[in-house]
Coordinates of C-alpha atoms and ligand atoms in Angstrom, one line a residue:
X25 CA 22.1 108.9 -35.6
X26 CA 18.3 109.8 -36.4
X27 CA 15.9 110.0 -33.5
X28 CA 14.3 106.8 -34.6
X29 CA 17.4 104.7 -34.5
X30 CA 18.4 106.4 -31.1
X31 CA 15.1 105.6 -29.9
X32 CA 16.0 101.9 -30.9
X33 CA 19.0 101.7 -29.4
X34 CA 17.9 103.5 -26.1
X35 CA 15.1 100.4 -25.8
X36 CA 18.1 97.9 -26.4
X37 CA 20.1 99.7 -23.4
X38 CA 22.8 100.2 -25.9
X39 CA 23.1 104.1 -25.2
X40 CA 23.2 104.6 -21.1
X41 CA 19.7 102.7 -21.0
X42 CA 18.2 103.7 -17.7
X43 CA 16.9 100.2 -17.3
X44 CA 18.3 97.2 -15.8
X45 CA 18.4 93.7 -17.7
X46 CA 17.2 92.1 -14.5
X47 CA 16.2 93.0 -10.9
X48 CA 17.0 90.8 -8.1
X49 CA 15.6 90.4 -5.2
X50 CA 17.5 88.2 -2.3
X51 CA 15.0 87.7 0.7
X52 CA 17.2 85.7 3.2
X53 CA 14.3 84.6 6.1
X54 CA 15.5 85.5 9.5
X55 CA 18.6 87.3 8.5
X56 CA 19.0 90.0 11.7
X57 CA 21.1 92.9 9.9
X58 CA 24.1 92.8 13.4
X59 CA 24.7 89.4 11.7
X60 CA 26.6 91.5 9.2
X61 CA 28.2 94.1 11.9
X62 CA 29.4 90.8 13.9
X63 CA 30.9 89.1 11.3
X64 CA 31.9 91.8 8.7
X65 CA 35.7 91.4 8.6
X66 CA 35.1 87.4 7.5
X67 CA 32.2 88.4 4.6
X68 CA 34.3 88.3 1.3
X69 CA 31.8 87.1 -0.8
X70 CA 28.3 88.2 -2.2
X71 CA 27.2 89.9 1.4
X72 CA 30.6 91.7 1.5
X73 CA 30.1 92.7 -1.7
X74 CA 27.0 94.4 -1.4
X75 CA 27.8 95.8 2.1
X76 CA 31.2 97.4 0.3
X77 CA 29.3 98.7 -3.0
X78 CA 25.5 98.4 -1.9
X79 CA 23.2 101.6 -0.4
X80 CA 22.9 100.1 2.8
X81 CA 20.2 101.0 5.2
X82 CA 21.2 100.1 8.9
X83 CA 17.6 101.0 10.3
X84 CA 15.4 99.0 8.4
X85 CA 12.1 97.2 9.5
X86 CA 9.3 95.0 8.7
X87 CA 7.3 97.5 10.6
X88 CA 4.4 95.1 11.4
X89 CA 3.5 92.9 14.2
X90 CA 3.7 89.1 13.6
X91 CA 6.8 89.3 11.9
X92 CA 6.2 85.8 10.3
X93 CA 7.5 84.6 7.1
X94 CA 4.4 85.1 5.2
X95 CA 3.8 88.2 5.5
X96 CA 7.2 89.5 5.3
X97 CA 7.6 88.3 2.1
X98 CA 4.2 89.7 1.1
X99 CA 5.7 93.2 1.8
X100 CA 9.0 93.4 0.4
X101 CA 7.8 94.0 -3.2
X102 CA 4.2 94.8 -2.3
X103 CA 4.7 98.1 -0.8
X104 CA 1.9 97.5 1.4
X105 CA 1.8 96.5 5.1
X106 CA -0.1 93.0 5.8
X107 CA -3.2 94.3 6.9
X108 CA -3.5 95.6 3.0
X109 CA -2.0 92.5 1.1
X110 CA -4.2 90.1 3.5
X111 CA -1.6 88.2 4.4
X112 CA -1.1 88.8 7.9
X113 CA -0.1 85.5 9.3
X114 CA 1.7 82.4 8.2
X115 CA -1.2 79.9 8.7
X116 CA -3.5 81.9 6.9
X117 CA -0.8 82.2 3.3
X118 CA -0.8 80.3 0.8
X119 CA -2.3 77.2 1.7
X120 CA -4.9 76.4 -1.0
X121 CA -5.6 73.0 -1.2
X122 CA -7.5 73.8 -4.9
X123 CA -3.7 74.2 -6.4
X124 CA -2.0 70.8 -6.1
X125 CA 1.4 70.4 -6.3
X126 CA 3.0 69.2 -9.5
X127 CA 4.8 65.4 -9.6
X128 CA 4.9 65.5 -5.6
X129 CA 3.2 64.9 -2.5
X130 CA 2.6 67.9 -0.4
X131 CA 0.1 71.1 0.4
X132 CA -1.3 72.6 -2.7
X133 CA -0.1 76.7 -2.9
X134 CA -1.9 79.5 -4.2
X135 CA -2.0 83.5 -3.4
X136 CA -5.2 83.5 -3.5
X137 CA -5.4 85.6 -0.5
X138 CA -3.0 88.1 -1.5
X139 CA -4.8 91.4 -2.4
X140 CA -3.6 94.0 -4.9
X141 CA -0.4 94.4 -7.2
X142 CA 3.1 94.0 -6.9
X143 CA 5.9 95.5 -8.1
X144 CA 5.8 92.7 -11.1
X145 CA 2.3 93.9 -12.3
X146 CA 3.7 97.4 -12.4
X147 CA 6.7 96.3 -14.3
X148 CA 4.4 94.6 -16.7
X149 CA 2.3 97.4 -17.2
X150 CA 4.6 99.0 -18.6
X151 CA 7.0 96.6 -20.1
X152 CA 4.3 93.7 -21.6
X153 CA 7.4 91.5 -22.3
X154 CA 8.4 91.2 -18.9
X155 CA 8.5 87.9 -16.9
X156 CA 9.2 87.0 -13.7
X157 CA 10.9 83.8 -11.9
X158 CA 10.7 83.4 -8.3
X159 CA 12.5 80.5 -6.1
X160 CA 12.7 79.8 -2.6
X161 CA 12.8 76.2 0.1
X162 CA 9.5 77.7 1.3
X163 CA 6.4 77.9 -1.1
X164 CA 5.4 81.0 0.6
X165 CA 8.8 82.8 0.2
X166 CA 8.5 81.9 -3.4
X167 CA 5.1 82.4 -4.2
X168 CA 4.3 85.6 -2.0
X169 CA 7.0 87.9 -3.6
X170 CA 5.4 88.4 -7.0
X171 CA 2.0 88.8 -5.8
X172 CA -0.9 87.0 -8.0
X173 CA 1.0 86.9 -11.1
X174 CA 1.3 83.8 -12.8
X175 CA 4.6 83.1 -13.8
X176 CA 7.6 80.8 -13.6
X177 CA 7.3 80.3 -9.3
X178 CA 9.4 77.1 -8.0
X179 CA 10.0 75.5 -4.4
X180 CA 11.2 72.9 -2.7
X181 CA 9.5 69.7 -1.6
X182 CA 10.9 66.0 -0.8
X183 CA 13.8 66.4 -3.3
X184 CA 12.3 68.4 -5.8
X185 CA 11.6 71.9 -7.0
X186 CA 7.8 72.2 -7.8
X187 CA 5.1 74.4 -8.4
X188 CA 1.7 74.1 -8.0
X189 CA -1.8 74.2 -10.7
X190 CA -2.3 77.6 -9.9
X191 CA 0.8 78.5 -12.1
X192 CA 1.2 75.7 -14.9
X193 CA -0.1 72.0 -15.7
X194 CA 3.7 70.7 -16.0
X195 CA 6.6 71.2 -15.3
X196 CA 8.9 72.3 -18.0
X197 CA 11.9 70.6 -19.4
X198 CA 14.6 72.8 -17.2
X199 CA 12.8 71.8 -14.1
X200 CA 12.7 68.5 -14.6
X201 CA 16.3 68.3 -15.9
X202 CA 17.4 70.2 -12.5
X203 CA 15.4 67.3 -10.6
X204 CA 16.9 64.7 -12.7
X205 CA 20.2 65.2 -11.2
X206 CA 19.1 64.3 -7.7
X207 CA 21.4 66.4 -6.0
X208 CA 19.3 66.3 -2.6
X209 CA 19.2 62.3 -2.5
X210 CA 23.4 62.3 -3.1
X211 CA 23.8 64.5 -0.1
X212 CA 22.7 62.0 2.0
X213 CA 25.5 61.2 4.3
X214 CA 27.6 64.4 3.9
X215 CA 28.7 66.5 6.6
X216 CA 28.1 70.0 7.6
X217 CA 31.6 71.3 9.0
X218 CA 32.9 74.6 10.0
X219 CA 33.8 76.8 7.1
X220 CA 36.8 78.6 8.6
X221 CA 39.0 77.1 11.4
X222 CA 37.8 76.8 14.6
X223 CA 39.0 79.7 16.5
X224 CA 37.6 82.2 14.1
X225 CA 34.3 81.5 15.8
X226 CA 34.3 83.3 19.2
X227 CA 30.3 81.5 20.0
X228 CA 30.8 78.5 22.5
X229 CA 29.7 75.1 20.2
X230 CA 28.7 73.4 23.3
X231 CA 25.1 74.8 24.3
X232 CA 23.2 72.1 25.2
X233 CA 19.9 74.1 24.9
X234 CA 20.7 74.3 21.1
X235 CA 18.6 72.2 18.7
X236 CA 16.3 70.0 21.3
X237 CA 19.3 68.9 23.3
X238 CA 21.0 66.9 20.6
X239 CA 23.7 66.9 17.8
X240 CA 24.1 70.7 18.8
X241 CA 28.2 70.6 18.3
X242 CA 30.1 70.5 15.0
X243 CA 30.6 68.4 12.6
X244 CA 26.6 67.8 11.7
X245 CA 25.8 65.0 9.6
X246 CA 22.9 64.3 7.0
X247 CA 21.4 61.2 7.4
X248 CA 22.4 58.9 5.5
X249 CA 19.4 57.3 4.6
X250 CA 18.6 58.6 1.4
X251 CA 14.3 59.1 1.8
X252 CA 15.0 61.1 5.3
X253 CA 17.9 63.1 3.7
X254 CA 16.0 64.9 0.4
X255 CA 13.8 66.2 3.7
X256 CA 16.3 66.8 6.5
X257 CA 18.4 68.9 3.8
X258 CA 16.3 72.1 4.1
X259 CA 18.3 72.4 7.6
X260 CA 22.1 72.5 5.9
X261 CA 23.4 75.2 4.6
X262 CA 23.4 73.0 1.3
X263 CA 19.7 74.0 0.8
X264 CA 20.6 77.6 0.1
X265 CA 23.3 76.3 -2.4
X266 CA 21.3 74.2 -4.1
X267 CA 18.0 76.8 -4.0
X268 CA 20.8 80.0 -5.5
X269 CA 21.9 77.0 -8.6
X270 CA 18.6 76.3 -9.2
X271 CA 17.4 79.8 -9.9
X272 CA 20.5 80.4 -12.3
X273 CA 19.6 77.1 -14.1
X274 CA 16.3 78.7 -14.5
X275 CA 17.8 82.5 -15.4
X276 CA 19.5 80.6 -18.6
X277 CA 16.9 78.4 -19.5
X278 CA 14.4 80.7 -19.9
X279 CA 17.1 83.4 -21.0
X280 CA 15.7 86.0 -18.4
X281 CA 16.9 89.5 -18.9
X282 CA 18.0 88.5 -22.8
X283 CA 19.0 91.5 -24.8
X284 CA 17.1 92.6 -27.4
X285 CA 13.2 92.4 -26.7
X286 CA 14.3 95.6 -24.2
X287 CA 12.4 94.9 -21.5
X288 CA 13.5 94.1 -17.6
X289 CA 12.7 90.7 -16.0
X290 CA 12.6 90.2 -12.7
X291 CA 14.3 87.0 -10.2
X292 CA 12.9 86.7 -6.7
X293 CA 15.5 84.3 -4.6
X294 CA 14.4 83.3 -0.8
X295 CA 16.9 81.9 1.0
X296 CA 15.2 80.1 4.1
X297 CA 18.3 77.9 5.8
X298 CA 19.2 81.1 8.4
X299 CA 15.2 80.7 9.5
X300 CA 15.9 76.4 9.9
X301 CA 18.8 77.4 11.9
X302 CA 18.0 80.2 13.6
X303 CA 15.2 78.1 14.9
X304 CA 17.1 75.3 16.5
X305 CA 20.6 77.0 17.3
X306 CA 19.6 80.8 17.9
X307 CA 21.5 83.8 16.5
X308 CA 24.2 83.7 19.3
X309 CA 25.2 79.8 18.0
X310 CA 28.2 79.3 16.1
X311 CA 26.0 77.6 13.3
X312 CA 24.0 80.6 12.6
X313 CA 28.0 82.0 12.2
X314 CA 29.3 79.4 9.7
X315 CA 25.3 79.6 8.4
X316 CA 26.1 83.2 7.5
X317 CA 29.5 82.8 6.5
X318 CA 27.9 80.4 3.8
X319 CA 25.6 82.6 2.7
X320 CA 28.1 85.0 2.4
X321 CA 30.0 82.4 -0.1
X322 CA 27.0 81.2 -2.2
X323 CA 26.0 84.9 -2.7
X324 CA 29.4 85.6 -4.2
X325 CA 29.2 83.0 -6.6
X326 CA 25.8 83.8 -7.6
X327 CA 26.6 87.6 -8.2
X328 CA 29.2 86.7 -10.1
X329 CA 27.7 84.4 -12.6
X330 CA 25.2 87.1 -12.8
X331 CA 27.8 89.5 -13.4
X332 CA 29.2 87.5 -16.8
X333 CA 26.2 87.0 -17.6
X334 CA 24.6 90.4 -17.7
X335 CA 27.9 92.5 -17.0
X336 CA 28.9 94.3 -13.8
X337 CA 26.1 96.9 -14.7
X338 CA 23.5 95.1 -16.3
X339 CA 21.4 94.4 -13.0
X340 CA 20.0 95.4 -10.2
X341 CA 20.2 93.6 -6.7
X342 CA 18.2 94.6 -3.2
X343 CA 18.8 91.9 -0.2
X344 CA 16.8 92.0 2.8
X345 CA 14.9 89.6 5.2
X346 CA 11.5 89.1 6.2
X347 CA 11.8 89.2 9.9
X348 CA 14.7 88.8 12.8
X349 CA 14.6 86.3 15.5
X350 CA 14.3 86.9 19.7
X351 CA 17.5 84.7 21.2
X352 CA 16.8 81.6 23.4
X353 CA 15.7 82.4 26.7
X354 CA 18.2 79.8 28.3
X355 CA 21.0 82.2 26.6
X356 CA 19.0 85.6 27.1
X357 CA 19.0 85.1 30.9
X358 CA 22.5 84.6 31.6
X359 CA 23.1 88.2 28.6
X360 CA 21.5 90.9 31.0
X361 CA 17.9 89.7 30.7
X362 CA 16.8 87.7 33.3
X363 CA 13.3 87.5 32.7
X364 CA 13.3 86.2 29.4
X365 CA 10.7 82.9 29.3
X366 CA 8.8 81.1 27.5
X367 CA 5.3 82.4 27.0
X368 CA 2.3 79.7 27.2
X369 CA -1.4 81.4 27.8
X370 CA -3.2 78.1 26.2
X371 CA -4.7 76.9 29.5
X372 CA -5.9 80.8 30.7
X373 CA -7.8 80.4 27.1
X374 CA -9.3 77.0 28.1
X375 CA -10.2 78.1 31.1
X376 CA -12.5 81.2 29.7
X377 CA -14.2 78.5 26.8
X378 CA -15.3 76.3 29.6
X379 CA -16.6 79.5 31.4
X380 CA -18.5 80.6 28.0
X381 CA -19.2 76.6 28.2
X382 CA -21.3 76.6 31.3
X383 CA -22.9 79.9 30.9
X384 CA -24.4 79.2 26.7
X385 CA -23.9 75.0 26.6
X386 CA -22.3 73.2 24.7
X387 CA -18.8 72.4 24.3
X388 CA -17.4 74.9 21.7
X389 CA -13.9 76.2 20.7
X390 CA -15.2 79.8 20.8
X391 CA -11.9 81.4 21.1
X392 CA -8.6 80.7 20.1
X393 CA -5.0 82.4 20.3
X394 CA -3.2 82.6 16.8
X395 CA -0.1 84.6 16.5
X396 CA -1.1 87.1 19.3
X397 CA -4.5 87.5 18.5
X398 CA -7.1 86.5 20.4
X399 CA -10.1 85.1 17.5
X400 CA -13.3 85.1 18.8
X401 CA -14.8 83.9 15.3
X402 CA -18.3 83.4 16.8
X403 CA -18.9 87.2 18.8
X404 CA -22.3 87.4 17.2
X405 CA -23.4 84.0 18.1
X406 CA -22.0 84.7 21.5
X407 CA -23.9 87.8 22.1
X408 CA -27.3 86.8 20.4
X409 CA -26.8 83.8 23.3
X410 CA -27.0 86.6 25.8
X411 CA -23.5 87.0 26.6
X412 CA -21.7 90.1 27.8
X413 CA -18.5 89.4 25.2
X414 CA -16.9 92.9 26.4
X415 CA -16.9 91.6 29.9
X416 CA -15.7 87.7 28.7
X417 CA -12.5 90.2 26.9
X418 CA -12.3 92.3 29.9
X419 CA -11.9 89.6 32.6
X420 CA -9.7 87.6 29.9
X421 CA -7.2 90.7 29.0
X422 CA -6.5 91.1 32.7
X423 CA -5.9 87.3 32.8
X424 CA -3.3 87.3 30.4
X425 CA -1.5 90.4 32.3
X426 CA -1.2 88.5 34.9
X427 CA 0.9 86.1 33.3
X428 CA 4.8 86.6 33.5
X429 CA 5.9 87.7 30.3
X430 CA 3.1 89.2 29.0
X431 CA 3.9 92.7 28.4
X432 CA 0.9 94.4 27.1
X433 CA -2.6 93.0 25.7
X434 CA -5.1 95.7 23.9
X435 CA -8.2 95.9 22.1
X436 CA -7.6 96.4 18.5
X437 CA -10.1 99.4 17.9
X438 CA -7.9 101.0 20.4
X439 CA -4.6 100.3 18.9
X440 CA -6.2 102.0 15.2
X441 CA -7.0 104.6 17.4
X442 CA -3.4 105.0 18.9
X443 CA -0.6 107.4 18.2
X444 CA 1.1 105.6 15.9
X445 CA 3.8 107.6 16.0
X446 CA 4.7 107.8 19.8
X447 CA 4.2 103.9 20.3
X448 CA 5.7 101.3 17.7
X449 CA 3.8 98.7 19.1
X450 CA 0.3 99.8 18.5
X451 CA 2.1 100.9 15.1
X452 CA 3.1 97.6 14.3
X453 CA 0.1 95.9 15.7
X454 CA -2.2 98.3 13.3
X455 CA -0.3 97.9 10.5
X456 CA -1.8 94.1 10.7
X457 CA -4.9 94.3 11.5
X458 CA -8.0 95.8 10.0
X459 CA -11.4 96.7 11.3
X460 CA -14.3 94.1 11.2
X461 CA -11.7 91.5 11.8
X462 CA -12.7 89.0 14.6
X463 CA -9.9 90.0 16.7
X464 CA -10.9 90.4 20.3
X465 CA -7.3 91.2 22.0
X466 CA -3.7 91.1 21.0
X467 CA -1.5 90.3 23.5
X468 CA 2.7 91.3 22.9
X469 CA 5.3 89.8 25.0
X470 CA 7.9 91.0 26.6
X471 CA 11.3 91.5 24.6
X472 CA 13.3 88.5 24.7
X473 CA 10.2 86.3 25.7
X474 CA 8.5 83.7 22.9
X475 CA 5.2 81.9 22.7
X476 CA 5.7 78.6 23.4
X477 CA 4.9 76.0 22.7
X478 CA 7.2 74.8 21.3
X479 CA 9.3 74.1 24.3
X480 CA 12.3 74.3 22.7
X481 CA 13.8 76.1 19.9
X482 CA 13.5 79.9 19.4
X483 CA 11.5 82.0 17.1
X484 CA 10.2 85.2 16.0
X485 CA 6.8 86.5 15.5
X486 CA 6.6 89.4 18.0
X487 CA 6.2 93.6 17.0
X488 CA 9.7 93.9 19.2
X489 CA 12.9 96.0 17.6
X490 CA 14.7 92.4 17.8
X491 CA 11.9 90.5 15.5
X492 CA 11.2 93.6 13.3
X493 CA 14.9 94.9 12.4
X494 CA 16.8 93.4 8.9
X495 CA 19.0 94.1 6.4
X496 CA 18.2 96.3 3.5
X497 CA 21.0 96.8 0.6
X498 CA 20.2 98.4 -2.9
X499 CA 22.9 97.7 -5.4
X500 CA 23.6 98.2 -9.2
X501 CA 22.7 99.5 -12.2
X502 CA 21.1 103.1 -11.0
X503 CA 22.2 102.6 -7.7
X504 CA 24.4 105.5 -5.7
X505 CA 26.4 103.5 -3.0
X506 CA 26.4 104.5 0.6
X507 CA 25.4 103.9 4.2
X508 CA 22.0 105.3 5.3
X509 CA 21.0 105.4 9.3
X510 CA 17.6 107.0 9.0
X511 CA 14.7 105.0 10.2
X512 CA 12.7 103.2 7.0
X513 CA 10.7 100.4 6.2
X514 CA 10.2 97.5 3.8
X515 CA 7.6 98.7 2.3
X516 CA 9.7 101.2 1.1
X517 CA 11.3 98.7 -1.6
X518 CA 8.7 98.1 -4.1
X519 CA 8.1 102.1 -4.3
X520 CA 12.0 102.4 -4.4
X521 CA 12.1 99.9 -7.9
X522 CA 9.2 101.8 -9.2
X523 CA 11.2 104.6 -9.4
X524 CA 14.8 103.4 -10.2
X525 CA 12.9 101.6 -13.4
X526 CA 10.4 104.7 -14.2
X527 CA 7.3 102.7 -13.6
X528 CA 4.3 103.5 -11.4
X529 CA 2.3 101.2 -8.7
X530 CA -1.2 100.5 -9.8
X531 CA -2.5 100.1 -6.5
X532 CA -1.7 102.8 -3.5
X533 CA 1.4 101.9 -1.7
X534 CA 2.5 102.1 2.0
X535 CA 5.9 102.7 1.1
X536 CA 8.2 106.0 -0.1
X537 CA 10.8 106.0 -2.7
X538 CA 14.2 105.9 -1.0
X539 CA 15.7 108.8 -3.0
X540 CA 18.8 108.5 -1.8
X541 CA 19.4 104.9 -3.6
X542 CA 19.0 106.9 -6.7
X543 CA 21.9 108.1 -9.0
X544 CA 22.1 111.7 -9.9
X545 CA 22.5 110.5 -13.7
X546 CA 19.5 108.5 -13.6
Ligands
ZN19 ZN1 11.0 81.2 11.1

């Protein structure tokens, strides 16, 4: 064979190309990685798989405070912590109310406020044939993944998979077919039950705590009214389902990864019923069990259409998460924690604006809580009033420590001044913010504590070991298996692809290459 026709045959992937057909990426939102320890022996399908064949990092983190949804999806393929791809909080995302949604009702989506590349823009750089498709439930999980590029991005709203201006002008053909079908409005009426038989699940099913105080044992039923069902499905299992066959309806329509033109394309799934659950039942519930289970299920079926598809070693999969979840208090204090509450600083904050009130007039907002973070949007104004701001923060973070639950509360220039290394919470916190912000304090609960409101429920959001920890596997084509306990990030994954498909960031990156994912032949 002469060089030119090996050099053809090498861009086809005939002979031992190094490249993948198609890169996955799996971001399950809230999947905590001892889900997987807890329930190993019953995973059999697409999580089981991975775990068995995958590089498997047990220590993983998003390894930033407000561990959100936003801004962990911003990360996994970024490379970059929040406070570099600007999206350090859910309710400042992707709202953008200039990018209306396509043939439904709901917030127009954008990242416009995501700075810098993504692992996508690299790929393109250097492969101009590439294209991406990214799907989730969540328009954030879909849209946040692939950065600013504009290409085949999908979620879920009132029954339909959408996208929004910023991306196209109409929906194409394999959308609308998919929507056609009306799978979401035919679930109405169906019932959720346990996947395995009852005493496989060792979680009580009776916590009355769970899910508001009502319908919190098994079976669960979708309403059956038709209109409330396409909604009240993004809290069954069936969303994920329904989210993993969409995606492979849009992997053969648009022929992603099709041999011949050489290049790699890239599918970013997020899976977002383990957050809906999560939420209402907690991670200790036998739902988030049979959720997992499910998940477990779907995943194997989806691998494996992959697999005929592109064969066993045609592409590339990482799963991971973009946060954990803290348990409910009610179930935290009777587990060895006694002091775990629900956190509500709202009327301390009140309390300070009617001081600032009576001292410049007026009756303003001028700070707020958000996530954490103290915003004091207005500090100039304040101090051109005559204020002493630094003693309105002083008096205020000694107000909040007061308050049971509250573990810590700092000024931010102090935390960018901190040893990161020695104290993961100023680490975490600094890896979200940025100086000039208009942060005046951050406050961090206790582990096991929340913000609330809400009153009932359970969440995530806090720079604790319990929010920050997930699952990270690496498996496929170029991928040595194995189990890896040493401490890295998520920003790690995005530098880790660049290497496994020979292409370099354009921007700086947070992350390292995990070399240990790499195989020797690569
Ligand atoms: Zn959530």
């Amino acid at each position: 064979m002469n060089v030119a026709a090996l050099a053809l045959w090498t861009v086809l992937g005939v002979v031992g190309g190094p490249r993948p057909k198609l890169v996955v990426v799996i971001t399950v939102d809230q999947l905590r990685p001892d889900y997987l320890d807890r329930y190993r022996r019953q995973l059999i399908g697409g999580l089981g798989m991975l775990l068995r064949d995958g590089a498997v990092f047990t220590d993983a983190y998003q390894d930033h405070a407000i561990t959100e949804t936003a801004p962990g999806h911003a990360t996994v393929l970024s490379g970059r912590w929040p406070t570099h791809t600007g999206i350090i909080r859910n309710s400042a995302g992707v709202q953008d109310s200039t990018a209306a949604l396509l043939e439904v009702k709901g917030p127009g989506a954008s990242p416009v406020r995501f700075k810098g590349s993504a692992f996508f823009d690299w790929l393109r750089a250097a492969e101009p044939g590439a294209r991406a498709l990214s799907v989730s439930r969540k328009d954030r999980a879909a849209i946040l993944p692939i950065g600013r590029a504009k290409e085949q991005v999908y979620w879920y709203v009132g029954g339909r998979f959408t996208t929004s201006r910023y991306y196209a002008d109409t929906l194409p053909a394999w959308v609308r077919a998919f929507n056609a079908q009306r799978v979401p409005a035919r679930e109405a009426g169906a019932v959720w039950s346990l996947l395995l038989p009852a005493e496989e699940y060792p979680e009580p099913d009776s916590e009355s705590y769970e899910n508001g105080g009502s319908d919190f044992t098994f079976p669960h039923r979708l309403t059956s009214d038709t209109a409330r069902a396409v909604d009240s499905l993004v809290d069954l299992p069936t969303m994920d389902s329904l989210t993993l066959a969409f995606a492979l309806a849009g992997v053969r329509s648009l022929g992603l990864g099709g041999g011949g033109r050489g290049a790699t394309d890239l599918l970013a799934v997020g899976l977002s019923t383990t957050d809906a659950i999560g939420h209402r039942f907690g991670p200790d519930s036998r739902e988030i069990h049979d959720q997992v289970l499910r998940v477990d299920r779907y995943l194997g079926w989806f691998l494996g259409q992959l697999s005929v598809r592109y064969g066993p070693s045609g592409f590339l999969v990482v799963l991971t998460a973009d946060h954990g979840v803290t348990p409910f208090p009610e179930y935290s204090r009777t587990h060895g924690h006694p002091e775990a509450r629900r956190v509500d600083l709202d009327s301390v904050v009140d309390t300070a604006n009617a001081a600032v009130d009576a001292r410049v007039g007026g009756s303003t907002a001028w700070m707020r809580l958000e996530s954490g973070m103290l915003l004091l949007p207005q500090w100039s104004a304040l101090v051109a009033a005559g204020l002493n701001v630094d003693s309105v923060r002083t008096s205020l973070a000694a107000a909040f420590r007061a308050v049971p639950g509250v573990a810590r509360v700092d000024r931010p220039d102090a935390l960018l001044r901190a040893d990161t290394a020695a104290d993961p919470i100023a680490r975490r916190w600094s890896h979200v913010l940025a100086p000039g912000d208009d942060v005046a304090l951050v406050v961090t609960l206790k582990p096991y504590s929340l913000w609330a409101p809400p009153m009932v429920g359970t969440s995530h959001g806090q720079p604790s070991d319990i929010d920050t920890h997930v699952p990270l596997i690496f498996w496929g084509k170029g991928v040595r298996a194995g189990v890896h306990a040493r401490r890295v990030a998520i920003v790690d994954v995005a530098p880790t692809l660049a290497s496994l498909l020979d292409v370099a960031p354009a921007d700086s990156v947070d992350g390292r290459p995990l070399t240990e994912v790499i195989a020797p032949s690569h």
